[in-house]
PDB file of C-alpha atoms and ligand atoms in Angstrom:
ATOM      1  CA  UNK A   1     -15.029  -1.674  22.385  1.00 47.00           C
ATOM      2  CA  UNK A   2     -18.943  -1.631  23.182  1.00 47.00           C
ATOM      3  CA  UNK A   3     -20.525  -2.568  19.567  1.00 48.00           C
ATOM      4  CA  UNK A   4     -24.024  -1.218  19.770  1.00 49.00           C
ATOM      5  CA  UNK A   5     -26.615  -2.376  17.408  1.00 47.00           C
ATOM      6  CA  UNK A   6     -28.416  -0.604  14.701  1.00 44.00           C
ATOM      7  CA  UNK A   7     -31.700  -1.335  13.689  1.00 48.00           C
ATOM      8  CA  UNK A   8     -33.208   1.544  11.945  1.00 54.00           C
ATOM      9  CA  UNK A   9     -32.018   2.893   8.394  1.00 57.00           C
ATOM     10  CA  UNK A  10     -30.732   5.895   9.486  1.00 53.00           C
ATOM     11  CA  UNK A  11     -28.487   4.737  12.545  1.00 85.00           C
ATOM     12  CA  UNK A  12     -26.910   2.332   9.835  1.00 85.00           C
ATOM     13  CA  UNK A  13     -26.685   5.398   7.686  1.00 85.00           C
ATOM     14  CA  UNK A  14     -24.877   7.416  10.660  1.00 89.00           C
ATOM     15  CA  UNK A  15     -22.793   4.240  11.296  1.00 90.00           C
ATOM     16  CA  UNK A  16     -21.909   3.594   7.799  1.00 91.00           C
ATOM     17  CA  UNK A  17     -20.698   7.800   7.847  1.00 92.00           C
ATOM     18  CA  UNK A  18     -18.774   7.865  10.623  1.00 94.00           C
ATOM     19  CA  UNK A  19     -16.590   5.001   9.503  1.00 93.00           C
ATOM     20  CA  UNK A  20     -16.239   6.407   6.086  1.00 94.00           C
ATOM     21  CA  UNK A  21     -15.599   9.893   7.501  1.00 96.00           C
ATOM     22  CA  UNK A  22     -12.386   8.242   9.722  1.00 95.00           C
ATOM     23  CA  UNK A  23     -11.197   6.335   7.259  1.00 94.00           C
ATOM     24  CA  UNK A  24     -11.151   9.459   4.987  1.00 94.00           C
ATOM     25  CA  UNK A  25      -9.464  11.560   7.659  1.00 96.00           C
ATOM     26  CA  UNK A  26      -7.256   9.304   8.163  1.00 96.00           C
ATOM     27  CA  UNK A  27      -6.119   8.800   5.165  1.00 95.00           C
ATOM     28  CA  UNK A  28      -5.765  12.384   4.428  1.00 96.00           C
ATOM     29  CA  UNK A  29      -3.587  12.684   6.949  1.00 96.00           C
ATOM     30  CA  UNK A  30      -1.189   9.713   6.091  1.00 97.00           C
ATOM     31  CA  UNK A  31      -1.278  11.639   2.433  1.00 97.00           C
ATOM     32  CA  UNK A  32       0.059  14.685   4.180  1.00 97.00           C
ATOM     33  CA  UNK A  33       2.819  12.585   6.214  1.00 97.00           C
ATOM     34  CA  UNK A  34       3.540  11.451   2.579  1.00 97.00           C
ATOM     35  CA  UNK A  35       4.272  14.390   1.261  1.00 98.00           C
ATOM     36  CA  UNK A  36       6.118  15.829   4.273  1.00 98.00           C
ATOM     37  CA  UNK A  37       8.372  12.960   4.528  1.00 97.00           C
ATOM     38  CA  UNK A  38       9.722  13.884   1.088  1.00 97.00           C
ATOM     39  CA  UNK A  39       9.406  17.707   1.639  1.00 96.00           C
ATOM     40  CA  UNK A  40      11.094  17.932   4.561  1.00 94.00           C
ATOM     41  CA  UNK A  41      13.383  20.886   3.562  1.00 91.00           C
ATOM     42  CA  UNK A  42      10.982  21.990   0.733  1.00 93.00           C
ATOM     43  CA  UNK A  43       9.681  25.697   0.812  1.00 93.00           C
ATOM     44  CA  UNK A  44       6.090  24.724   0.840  1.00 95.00           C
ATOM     45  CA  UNK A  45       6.707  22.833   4.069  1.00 97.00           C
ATOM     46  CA  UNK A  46       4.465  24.814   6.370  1.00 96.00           C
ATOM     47  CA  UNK A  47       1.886  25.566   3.929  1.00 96.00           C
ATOM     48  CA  UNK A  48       1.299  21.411   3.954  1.00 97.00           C
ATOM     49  CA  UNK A  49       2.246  21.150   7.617  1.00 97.00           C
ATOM     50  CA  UNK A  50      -0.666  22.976   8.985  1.00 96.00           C
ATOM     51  CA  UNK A  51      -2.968  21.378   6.228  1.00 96.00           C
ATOM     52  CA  UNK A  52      -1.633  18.000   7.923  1.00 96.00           C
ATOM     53  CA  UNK A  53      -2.533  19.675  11.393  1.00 96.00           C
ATOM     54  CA  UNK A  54      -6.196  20.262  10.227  1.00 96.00           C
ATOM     55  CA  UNK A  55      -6.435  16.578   9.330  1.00 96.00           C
ATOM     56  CA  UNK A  56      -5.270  15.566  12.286  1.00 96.00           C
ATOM     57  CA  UNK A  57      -8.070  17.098  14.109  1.00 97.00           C
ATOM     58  CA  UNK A  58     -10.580  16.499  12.095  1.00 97.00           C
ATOM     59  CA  UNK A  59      -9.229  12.654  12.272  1.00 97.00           C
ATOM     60  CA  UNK A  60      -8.983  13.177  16.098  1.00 97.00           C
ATOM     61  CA  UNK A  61     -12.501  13.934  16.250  1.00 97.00           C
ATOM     62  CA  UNK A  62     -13.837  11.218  14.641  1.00 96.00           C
ATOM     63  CA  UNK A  63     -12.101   8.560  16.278  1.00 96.00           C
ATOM     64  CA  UNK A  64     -13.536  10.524  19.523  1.00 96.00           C
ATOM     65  CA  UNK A  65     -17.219  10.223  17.571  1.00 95.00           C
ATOM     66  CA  UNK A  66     -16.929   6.136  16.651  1.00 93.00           C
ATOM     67  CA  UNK A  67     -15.958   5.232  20.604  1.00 93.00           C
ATOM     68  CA  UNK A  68     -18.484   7.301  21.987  1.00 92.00           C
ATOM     69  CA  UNK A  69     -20.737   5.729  19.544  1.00 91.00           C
ATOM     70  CA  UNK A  70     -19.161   2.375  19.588  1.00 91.00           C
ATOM     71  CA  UNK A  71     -19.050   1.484  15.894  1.00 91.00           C
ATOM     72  CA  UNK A  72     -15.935  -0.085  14.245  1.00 90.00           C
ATOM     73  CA  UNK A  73     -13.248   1.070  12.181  1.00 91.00           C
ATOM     74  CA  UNK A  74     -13.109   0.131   8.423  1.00 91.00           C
ATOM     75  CA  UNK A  75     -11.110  -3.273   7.845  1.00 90.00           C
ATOM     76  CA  UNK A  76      -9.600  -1.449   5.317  1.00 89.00           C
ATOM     77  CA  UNK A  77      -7.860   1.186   7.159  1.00 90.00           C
ATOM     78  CA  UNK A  78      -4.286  -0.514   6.124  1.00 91.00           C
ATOM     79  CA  UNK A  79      -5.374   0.422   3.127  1.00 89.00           C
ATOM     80  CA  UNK A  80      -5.939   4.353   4.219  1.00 92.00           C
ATOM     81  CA  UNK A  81      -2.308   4.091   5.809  1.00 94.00           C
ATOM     82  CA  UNK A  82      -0.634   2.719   2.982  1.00 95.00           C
ATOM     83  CA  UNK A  83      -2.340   4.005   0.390  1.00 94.00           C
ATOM     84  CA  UNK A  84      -2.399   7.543   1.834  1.00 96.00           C
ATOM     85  CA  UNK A  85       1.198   7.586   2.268  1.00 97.00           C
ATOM     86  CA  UNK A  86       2.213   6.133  -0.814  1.00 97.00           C
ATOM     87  CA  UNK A  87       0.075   8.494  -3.044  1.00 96.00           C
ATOM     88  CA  UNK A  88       1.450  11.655  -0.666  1.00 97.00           C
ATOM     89  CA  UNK A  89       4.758  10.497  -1.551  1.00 97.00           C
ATOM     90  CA  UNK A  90       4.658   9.719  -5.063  1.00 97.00           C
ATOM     91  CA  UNK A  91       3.119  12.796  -6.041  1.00 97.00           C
ATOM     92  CA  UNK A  92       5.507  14.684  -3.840  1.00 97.00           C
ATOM     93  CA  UNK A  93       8.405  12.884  -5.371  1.00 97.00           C
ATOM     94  CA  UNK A  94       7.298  13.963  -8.697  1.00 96.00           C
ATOM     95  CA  UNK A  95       7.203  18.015  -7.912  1.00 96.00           C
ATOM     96  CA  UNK A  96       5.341  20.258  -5.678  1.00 96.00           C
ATOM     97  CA  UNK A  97       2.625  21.119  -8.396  1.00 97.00           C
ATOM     98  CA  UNK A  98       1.963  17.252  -8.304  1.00 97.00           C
ATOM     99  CA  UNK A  99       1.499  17.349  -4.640  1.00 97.00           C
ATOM    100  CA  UNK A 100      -1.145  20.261  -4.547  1.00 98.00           C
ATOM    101  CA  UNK A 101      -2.923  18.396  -7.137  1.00 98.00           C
ATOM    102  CA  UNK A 102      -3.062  15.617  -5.063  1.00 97.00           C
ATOM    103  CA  UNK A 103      -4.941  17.887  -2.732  1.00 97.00           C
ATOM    104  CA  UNK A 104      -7.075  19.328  -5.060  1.00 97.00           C
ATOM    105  CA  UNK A 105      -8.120  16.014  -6.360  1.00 97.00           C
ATOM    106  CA  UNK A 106      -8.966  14.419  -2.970  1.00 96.00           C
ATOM    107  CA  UNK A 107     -10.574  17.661  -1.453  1.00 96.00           C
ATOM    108  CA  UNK A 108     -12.742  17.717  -4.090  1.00 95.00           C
ATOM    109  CA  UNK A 109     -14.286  14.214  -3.495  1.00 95.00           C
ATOM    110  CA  UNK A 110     -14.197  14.974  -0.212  1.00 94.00           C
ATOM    111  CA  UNK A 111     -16.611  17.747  -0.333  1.00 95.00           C
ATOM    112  CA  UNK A 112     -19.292  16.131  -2.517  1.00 94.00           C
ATOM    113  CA  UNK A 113     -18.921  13.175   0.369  1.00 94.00           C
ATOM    114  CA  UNK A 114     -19.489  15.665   3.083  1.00 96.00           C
ATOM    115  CA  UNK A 115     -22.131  17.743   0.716  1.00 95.00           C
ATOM    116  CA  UNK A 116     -24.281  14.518   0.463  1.00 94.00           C
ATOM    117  CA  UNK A 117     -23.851  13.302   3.974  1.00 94.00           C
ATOM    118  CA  UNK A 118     -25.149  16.940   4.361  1.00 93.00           C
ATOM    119  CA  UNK A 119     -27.831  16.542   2.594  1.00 92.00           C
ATOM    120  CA  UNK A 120     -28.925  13.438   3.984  1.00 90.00           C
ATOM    121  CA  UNK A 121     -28.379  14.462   7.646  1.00 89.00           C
ATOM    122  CA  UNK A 122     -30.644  17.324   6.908  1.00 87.00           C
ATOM    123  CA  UNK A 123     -33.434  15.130   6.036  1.00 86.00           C
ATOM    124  CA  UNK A 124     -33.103  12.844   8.379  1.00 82.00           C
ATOM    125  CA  UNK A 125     -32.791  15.416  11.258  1.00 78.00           C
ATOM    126  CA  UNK A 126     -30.924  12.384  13.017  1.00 78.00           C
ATOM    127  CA  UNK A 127     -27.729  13.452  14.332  1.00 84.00           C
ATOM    128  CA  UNK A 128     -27.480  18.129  14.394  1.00 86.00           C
ATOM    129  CA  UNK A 129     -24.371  17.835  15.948  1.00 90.00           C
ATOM    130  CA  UNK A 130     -22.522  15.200  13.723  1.00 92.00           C
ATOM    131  CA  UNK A 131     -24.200  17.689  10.601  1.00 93.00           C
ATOM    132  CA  UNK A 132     -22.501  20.628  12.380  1.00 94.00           C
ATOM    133  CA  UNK A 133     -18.677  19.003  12.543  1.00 95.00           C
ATOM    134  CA  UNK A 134     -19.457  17.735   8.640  1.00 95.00           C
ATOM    135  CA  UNK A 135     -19.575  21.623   7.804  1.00 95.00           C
ATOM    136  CA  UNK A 136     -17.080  22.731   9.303  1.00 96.00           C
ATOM    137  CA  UNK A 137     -15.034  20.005   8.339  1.00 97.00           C
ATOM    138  CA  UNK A 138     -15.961  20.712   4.394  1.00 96.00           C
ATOM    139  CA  UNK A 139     -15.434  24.252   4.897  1.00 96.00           C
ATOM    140  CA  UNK A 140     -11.723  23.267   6.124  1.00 96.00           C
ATOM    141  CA  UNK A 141     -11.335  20.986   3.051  1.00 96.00           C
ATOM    142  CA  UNK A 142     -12.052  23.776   0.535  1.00 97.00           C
ATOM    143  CA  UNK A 143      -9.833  25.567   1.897  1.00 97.00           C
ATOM    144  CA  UNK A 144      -6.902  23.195   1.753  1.00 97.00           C
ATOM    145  CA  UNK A 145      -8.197  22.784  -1.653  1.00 97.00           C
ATOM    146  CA  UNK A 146      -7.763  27.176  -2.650  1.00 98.00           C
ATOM    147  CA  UNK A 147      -4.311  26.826  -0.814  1.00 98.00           C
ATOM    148  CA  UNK A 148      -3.225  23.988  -3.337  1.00 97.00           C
ATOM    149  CA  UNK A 149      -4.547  26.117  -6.040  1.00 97.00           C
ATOM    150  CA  UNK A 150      -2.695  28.959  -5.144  1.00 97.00           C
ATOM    151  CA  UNK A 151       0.082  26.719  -4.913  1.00 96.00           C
ATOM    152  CA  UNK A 152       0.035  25.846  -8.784  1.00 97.00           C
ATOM    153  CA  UNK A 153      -1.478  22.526  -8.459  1.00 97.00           C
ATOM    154  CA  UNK A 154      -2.992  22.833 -11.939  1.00 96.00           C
ATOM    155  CA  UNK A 155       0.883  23.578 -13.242  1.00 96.00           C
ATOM    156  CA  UNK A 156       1.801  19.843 -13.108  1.00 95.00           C
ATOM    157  CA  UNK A 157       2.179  18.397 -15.990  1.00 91.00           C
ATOM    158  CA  UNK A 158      -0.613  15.856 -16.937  1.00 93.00           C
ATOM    159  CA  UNK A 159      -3.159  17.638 -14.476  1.00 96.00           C
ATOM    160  CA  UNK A 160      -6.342  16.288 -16.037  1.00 96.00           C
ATOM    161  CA  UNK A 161      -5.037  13.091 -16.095  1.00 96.00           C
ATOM    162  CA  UNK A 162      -3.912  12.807 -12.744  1.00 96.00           C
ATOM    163  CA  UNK A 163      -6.430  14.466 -10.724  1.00 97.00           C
ATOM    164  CA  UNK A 164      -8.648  12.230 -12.714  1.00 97.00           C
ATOM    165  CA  UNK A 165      -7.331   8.941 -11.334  1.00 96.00           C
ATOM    166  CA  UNK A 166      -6.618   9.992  -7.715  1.00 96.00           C
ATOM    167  CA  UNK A 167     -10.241  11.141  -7.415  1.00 96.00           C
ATOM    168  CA  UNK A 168     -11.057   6.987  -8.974  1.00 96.00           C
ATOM    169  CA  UNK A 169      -8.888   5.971  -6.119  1.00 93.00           C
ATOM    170  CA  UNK A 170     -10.608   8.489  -3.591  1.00 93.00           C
ATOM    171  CA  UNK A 171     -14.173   7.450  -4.593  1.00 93.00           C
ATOM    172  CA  UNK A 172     -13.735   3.425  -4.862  1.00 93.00           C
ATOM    173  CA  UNK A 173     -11.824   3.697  -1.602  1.00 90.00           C
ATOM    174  CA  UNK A 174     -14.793   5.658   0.209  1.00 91.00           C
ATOM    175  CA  UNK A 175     -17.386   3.655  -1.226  1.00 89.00           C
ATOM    176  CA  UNK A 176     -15.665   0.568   0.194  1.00 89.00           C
ATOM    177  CA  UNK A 177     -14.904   1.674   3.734  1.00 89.00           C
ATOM    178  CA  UNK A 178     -18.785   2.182   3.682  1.00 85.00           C
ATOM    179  CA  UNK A 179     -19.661  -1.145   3.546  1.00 80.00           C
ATOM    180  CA  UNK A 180     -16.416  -2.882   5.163  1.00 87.00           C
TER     181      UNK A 180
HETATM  182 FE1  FE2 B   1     -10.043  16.463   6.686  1.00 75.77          FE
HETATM  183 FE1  FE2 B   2      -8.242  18.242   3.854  1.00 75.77          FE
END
């Protein structure tokens, strides 16, 4: 892969989003395989599967974004793929509820990241298209976040409490792949 250098603020910004924005995707989709590995013959099956198929894209596009760009995955992305999967499972393996939480929790950090990336983009003026996909992408997220809703996320027992610490996890993990 062609690493490019970045000299000004905001290509580092850009640089610094895409890899964050990857690493988030992806591990939002090794959450999903979580969860469908231990739902397999669960009713809520396809409700999660085509969540999982919306990740996928959205993780599909951004690995399309950082080659065109030529800027480097996070070192931490074992940590993404293990850590995604192990949280999709755990809270999968304690009930459906806890699952959905799981979604709410994440989608929820997820759109403030996006909302601020907004933000920023729209300052800059830098990079309309990358703004664009960040949109749509959030749009997608609160979405999957109403469907877990619906889906009695906030029914699991000890919701505060563990939406709470998956959205620690969520945050310390984005603000790391930032800088690594
Ligand atoms: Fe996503
Ligand atoms: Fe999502």
């Amino acid at each position: 892969m062609n690493f490019k250098n970045f000299n000004s603020k905001n290509d580092k910004e850009i640089e610094q989003m895409i890899r964050v924005n990857q690493a988030g995707e992806f591990g939002a989709k090794r959450i999903y395989d979580g969860q469908l590995a231990v739902l397999k013959n669960n009713k809520k099956y396809r409700i999660i599967k085509k969540m999982a198929d919306q990740e996928e894209q959205h993780l599909k596009t951004f690995n399309k974004i950082m080659i065109e760009k030529g800027i480097r995955p996070t070192v931490l992305s074992p940590l993404w793929d293990i850590g995604g999967f192990v949280l999709g499972a755990t809270t999968a393996s304690i009930s459906t509820e806890a699952a959905m939480a799981c979604t709410v929790a994440v989608e929820e950090v997820i759109d403030k990241h996006y909302e601020d990336q907004k933000t920023l983009l729209h300052k800059s003026r830098k990079d309309k298209k990358l703004l664009k996909t960040i949109e749509k992408f959030r749009l997608e997220e609160l979405e999957h976040r109403d469907i877990a809703l619906k889906n009695n996320a906030e029914q699991t027992r000890n919701y505060k409490t563990l939406t709470k610490a998956i959205k620690t996890i969520t945050s310390i993990a984005i603000f790391l792949s930032k800088k690594i």
